[in-house]
PDB file of C-alpha atoms in Angstrom:
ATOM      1  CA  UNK A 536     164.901 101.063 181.151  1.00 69.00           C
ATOM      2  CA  UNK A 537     166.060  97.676 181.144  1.00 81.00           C
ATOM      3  CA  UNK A 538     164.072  96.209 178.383  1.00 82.00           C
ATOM      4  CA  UNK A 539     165.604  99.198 176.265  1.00 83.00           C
ATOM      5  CA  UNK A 540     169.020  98.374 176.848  1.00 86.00           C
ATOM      6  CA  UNK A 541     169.009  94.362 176.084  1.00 85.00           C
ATOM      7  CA  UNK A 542     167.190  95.530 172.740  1.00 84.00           C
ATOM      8  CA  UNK A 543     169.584  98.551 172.053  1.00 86.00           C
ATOM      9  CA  UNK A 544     170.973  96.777 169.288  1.00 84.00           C
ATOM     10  CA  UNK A 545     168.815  95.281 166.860  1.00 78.00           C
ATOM     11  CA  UNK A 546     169.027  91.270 167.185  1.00 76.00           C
ATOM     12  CA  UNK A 547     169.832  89.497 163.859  1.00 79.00           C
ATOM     13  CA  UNK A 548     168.057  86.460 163.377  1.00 79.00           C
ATOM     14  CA  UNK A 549     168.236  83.739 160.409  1.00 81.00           C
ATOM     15  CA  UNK A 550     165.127  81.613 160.631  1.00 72.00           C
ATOM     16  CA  UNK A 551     166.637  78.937 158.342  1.00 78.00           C
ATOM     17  CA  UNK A 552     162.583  78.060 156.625  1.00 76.00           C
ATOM     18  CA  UNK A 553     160.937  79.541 159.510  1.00 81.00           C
ATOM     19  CA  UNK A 554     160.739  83.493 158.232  1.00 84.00           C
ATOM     20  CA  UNK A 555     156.967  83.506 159.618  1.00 86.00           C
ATOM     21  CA  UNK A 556     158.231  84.132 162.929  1.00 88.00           C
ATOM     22  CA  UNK A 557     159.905  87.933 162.212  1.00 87.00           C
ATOM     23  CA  UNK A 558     155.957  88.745 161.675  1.00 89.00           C
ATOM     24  CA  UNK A 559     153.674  86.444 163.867  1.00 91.00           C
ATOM     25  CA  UNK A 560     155.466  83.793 165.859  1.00 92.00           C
ATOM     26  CA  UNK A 561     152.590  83.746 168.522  1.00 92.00           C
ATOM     27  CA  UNK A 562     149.630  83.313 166.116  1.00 90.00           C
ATOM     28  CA  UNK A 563     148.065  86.581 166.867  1.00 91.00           C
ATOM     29  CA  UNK A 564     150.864  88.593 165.048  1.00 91.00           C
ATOM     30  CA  UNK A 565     153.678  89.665 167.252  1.00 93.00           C
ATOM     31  CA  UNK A 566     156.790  88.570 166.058  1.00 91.00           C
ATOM     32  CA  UNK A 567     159.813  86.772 167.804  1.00 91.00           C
ATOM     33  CA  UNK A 568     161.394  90.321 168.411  1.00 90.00           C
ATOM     34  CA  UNK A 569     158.324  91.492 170.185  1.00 91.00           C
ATOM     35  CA  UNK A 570     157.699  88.419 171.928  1.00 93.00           C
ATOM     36  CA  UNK A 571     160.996  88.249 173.192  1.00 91.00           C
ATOM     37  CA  UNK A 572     160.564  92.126 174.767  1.00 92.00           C
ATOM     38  CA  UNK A 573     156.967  90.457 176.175  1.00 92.00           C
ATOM     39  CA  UNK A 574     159.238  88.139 177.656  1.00 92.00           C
ATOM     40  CA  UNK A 575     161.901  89.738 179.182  1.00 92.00           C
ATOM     41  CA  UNK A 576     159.349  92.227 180.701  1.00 92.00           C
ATOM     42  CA  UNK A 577     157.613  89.658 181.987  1.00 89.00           C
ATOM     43  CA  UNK A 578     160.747  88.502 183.780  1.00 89.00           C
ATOM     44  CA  UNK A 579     161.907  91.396 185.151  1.00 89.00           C
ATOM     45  CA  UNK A 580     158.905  92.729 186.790  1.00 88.00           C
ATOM     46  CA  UNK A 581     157.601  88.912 187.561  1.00 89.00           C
ATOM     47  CA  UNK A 582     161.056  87.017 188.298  1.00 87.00           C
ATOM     48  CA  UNK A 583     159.952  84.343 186.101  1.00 90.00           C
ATOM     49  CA  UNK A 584     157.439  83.180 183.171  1.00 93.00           C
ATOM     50  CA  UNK A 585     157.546  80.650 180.411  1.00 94.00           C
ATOM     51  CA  UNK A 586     157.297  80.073 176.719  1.00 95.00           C
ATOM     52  CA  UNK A 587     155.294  77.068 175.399  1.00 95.00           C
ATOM     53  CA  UNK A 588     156.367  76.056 171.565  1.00 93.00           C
ATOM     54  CA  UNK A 589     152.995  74.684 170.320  1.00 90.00           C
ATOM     55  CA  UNK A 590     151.639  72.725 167.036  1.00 83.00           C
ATOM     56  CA  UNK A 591     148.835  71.836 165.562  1.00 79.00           C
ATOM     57  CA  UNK A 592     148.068  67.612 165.241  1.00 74.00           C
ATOM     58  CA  UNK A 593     148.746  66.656 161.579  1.00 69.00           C
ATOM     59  CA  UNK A 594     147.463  62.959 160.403  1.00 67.00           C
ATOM     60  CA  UNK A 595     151.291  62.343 159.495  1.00 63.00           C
ATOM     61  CA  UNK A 596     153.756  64.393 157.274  1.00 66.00           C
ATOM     62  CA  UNK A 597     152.748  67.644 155.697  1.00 64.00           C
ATOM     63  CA  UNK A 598     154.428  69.110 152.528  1.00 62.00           C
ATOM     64  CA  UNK A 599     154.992  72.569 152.331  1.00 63.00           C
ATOM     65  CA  UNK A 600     152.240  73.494 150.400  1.00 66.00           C
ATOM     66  CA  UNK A 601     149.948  71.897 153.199  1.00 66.00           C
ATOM     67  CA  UNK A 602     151.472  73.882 155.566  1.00 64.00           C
ATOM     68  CA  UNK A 603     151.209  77.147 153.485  1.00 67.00           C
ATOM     69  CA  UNK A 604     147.637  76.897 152.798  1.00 65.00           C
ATOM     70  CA  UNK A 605     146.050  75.274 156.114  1.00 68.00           C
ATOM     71  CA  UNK A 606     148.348  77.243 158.212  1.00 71.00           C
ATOM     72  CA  UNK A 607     149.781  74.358 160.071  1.00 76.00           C
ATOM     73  CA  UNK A 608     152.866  75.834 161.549  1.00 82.00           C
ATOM     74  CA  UNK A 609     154.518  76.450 165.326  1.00 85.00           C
ATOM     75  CA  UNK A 610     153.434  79.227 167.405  1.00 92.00           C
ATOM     76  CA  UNK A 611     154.956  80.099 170.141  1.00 94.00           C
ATOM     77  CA  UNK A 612     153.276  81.469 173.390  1.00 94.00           C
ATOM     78  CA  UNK A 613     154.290  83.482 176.311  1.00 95.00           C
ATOM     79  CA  UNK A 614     152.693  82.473 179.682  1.00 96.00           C
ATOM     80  CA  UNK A 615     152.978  84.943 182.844  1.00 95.00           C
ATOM     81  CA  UNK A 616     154.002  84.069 185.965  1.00 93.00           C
ATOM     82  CA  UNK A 617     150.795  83.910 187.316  1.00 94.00           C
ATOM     83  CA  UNK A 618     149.452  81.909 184.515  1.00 96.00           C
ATOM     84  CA  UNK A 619     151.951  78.996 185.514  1.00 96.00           C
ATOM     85  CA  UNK A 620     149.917  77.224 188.442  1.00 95.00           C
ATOM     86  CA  UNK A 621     151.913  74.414 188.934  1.00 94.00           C
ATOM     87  CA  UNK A 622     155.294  72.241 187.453  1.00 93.00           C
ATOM     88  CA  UNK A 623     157.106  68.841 188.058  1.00 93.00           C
ATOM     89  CA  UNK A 624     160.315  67.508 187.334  1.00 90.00           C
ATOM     90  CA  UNK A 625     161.670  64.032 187.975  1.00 88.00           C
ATOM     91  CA  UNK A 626     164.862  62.841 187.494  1.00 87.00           C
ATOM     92  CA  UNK A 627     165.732  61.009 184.388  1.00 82.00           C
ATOM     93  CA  UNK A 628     168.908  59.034 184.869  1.00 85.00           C
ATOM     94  CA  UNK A 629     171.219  62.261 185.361  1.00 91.00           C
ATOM     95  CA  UNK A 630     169.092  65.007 183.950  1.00 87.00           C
ATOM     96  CA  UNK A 631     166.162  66.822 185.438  1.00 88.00           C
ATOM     97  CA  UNK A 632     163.580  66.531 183.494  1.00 89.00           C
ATOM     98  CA  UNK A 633     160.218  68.530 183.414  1.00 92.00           C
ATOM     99  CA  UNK A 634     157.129  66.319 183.722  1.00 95.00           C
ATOM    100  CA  UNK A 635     154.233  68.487 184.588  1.00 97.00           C
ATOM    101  CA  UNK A 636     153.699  71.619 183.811  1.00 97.00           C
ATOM    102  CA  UNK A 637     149.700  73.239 184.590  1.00 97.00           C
ATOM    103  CA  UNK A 638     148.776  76.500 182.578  1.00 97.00           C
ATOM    104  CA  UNK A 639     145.808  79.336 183.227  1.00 97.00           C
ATOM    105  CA  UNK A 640     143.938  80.024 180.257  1.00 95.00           C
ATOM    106  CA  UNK A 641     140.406  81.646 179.623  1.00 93.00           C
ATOM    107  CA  UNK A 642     138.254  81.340 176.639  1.00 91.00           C
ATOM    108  CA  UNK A 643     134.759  82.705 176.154  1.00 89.00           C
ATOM    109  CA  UNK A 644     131.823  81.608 174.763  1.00 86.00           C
ATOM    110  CA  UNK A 645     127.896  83.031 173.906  1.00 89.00           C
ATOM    111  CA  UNK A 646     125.824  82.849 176.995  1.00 85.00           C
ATOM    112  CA  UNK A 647     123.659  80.012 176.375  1.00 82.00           C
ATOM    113  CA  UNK A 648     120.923  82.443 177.889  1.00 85.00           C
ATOM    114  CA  UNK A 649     121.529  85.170 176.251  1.00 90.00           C
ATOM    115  CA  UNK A 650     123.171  85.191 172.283  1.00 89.00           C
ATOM    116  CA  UNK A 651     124.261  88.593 172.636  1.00 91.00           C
ATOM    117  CA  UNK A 652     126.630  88.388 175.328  1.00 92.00           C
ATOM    118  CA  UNK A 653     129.507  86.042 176.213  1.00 91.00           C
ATOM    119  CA  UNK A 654     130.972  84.482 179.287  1.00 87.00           C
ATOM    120  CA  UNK A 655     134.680  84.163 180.541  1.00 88.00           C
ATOM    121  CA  UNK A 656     135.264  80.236 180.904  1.00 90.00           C
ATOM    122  CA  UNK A 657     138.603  79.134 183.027  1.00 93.00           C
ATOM    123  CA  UNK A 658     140.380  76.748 181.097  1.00 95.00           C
ATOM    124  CA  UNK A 659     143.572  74.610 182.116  1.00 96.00           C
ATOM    125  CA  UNK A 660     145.853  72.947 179.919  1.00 96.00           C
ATOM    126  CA  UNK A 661     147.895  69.860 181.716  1.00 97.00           C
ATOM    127  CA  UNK A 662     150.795  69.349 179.548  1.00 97.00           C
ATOM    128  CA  UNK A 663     152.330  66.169 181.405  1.00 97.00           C
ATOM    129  CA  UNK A 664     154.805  63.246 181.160  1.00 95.00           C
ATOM    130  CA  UNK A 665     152.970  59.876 181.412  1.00 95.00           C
ATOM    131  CA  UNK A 666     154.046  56.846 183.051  1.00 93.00           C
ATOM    132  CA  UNK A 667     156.226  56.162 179.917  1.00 94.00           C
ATOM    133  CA  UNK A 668     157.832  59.413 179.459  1.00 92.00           C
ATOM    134  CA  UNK A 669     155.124  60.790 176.380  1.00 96.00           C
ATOM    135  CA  UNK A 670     154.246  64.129 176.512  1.00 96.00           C
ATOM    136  CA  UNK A 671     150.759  64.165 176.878  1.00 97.00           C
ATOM    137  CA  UNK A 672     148.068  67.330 176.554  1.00 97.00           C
ATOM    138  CA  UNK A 673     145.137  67.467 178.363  1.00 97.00           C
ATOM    139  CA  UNK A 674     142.288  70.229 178.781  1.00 96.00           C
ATOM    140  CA  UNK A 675     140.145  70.912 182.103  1.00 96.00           C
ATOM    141  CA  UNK A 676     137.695  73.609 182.044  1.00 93.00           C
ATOM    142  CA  UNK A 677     134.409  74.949 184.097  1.00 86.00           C
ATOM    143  CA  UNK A 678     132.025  74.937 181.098  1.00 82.00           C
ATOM    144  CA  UNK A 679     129.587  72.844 182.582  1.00 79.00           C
ATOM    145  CA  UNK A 680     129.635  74.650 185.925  1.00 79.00           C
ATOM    146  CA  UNK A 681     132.417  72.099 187.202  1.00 87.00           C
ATOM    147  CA  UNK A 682     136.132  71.646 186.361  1.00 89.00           C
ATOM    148  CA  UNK A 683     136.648  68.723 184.444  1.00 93.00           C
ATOM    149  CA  UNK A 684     138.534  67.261 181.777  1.00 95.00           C
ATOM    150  CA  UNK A 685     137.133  68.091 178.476  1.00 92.00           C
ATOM    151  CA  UNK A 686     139.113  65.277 176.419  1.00 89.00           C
ATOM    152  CA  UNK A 687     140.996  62.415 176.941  1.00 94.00           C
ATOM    153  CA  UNK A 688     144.743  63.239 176.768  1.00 96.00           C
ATOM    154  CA  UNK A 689     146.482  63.446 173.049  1.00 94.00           C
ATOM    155  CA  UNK A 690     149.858  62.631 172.228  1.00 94.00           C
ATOM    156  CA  UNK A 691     151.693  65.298 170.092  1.00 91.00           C
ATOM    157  CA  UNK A 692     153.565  63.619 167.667  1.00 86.00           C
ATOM    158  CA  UNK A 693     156.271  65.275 165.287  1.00 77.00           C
ATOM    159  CA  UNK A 694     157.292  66.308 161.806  1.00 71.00           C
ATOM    160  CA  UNK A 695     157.865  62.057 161.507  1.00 76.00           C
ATOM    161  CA  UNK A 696     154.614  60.923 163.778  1.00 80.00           C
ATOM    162  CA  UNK A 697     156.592  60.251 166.660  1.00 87.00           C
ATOM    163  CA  UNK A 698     155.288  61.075 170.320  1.00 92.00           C
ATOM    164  CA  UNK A 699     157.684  63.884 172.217  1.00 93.00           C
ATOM    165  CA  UNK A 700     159.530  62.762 175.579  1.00 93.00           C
ATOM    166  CA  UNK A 701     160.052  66.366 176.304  1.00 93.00           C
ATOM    167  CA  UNK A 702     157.794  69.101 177.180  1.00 96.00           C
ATOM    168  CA  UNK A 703     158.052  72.011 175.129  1.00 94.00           C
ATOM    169  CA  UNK A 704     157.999  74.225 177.667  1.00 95.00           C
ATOM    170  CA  UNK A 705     160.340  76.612 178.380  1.00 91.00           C
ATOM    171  CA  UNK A 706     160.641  78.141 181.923  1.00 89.00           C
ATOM    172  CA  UNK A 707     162.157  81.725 182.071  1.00 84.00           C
TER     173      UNK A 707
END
């Protein structure tokens, strides 16, 4: 009953270049309306969640057309409560800052010992702070039987190839 009165009204939203979002701003096809009911549900029967803004690495600047045709372009995810294992912050001069932020994921994969069937893998993704204030990504999973890391960290960098000194990681 909630969820149908904040969305009553219909929201109006100008995505100023960004008009993929009013039909797939998660990568799987829900747009920013229905994500933000996902949301809000999410939060009210939960008492919190989180949206991570994510985007694939580019080797630099990309023009338009790059973007159009390899699908490089934001997505934005919605985490549940319970997929949120752990968070951070520090304090950065006057601010609270978040440095750590753990997320549940599972992927699957063909059974190595059998081709026609697949197994659930547990995956976490450590986005992170480092010592110098980067945001950092780094991937732990169970695929070898054992949780470990299955990269070094990367760097995200922006539009200009510039590491991020903020998560982007919204808590709800």
């Amino acid at each position: 009953k909630m969820l149908g009165i904040a969305f009553a009204d219909d929201p109006h939203f100008q995505p100023d270049g960004m008009d993929f979002l009013k039909i797939d701003a998660d990568g799987s096809g829900k747009s920013i309306y229905q994500l933000a009911q996902t949301a809000l549900a999410g939060l009210l029967k939960n008492g919190r969640g989180g949206l991570f803004v994510d985007y694939p690495q580019t080797n630099g600047d990309s023009s338009v057309s790059d973007m159009e045709s390899k699908g490089i372009r934001p997505t934005i995810v919605h985490y549940t409560s319970s997929q949120i294992i752990n968070w951070c912050v520090k304090r950065v001069g006057s601010m609270l800052k978040t440095s750590l932020i753990v997320l549940s994921e599972t992927e699957t994969q063909v059974n190595p010992a059998d081709e026609y069937s697949q197994e659930v893998i547990q995956v976490y993704r450590v986005l992170r702070l480092d010592k110098d204030g980067y945001y950092t990504v780094q991937v732990y999973s169970n695929r070898d039987g054992a949780l470990k890391p299955d990269s070094e960290p990367t760097y995200p960098t922006n539009s200009k190839n510039q590491k991020w000194t903020e998560i982007p990681f919204i808590p709800l």
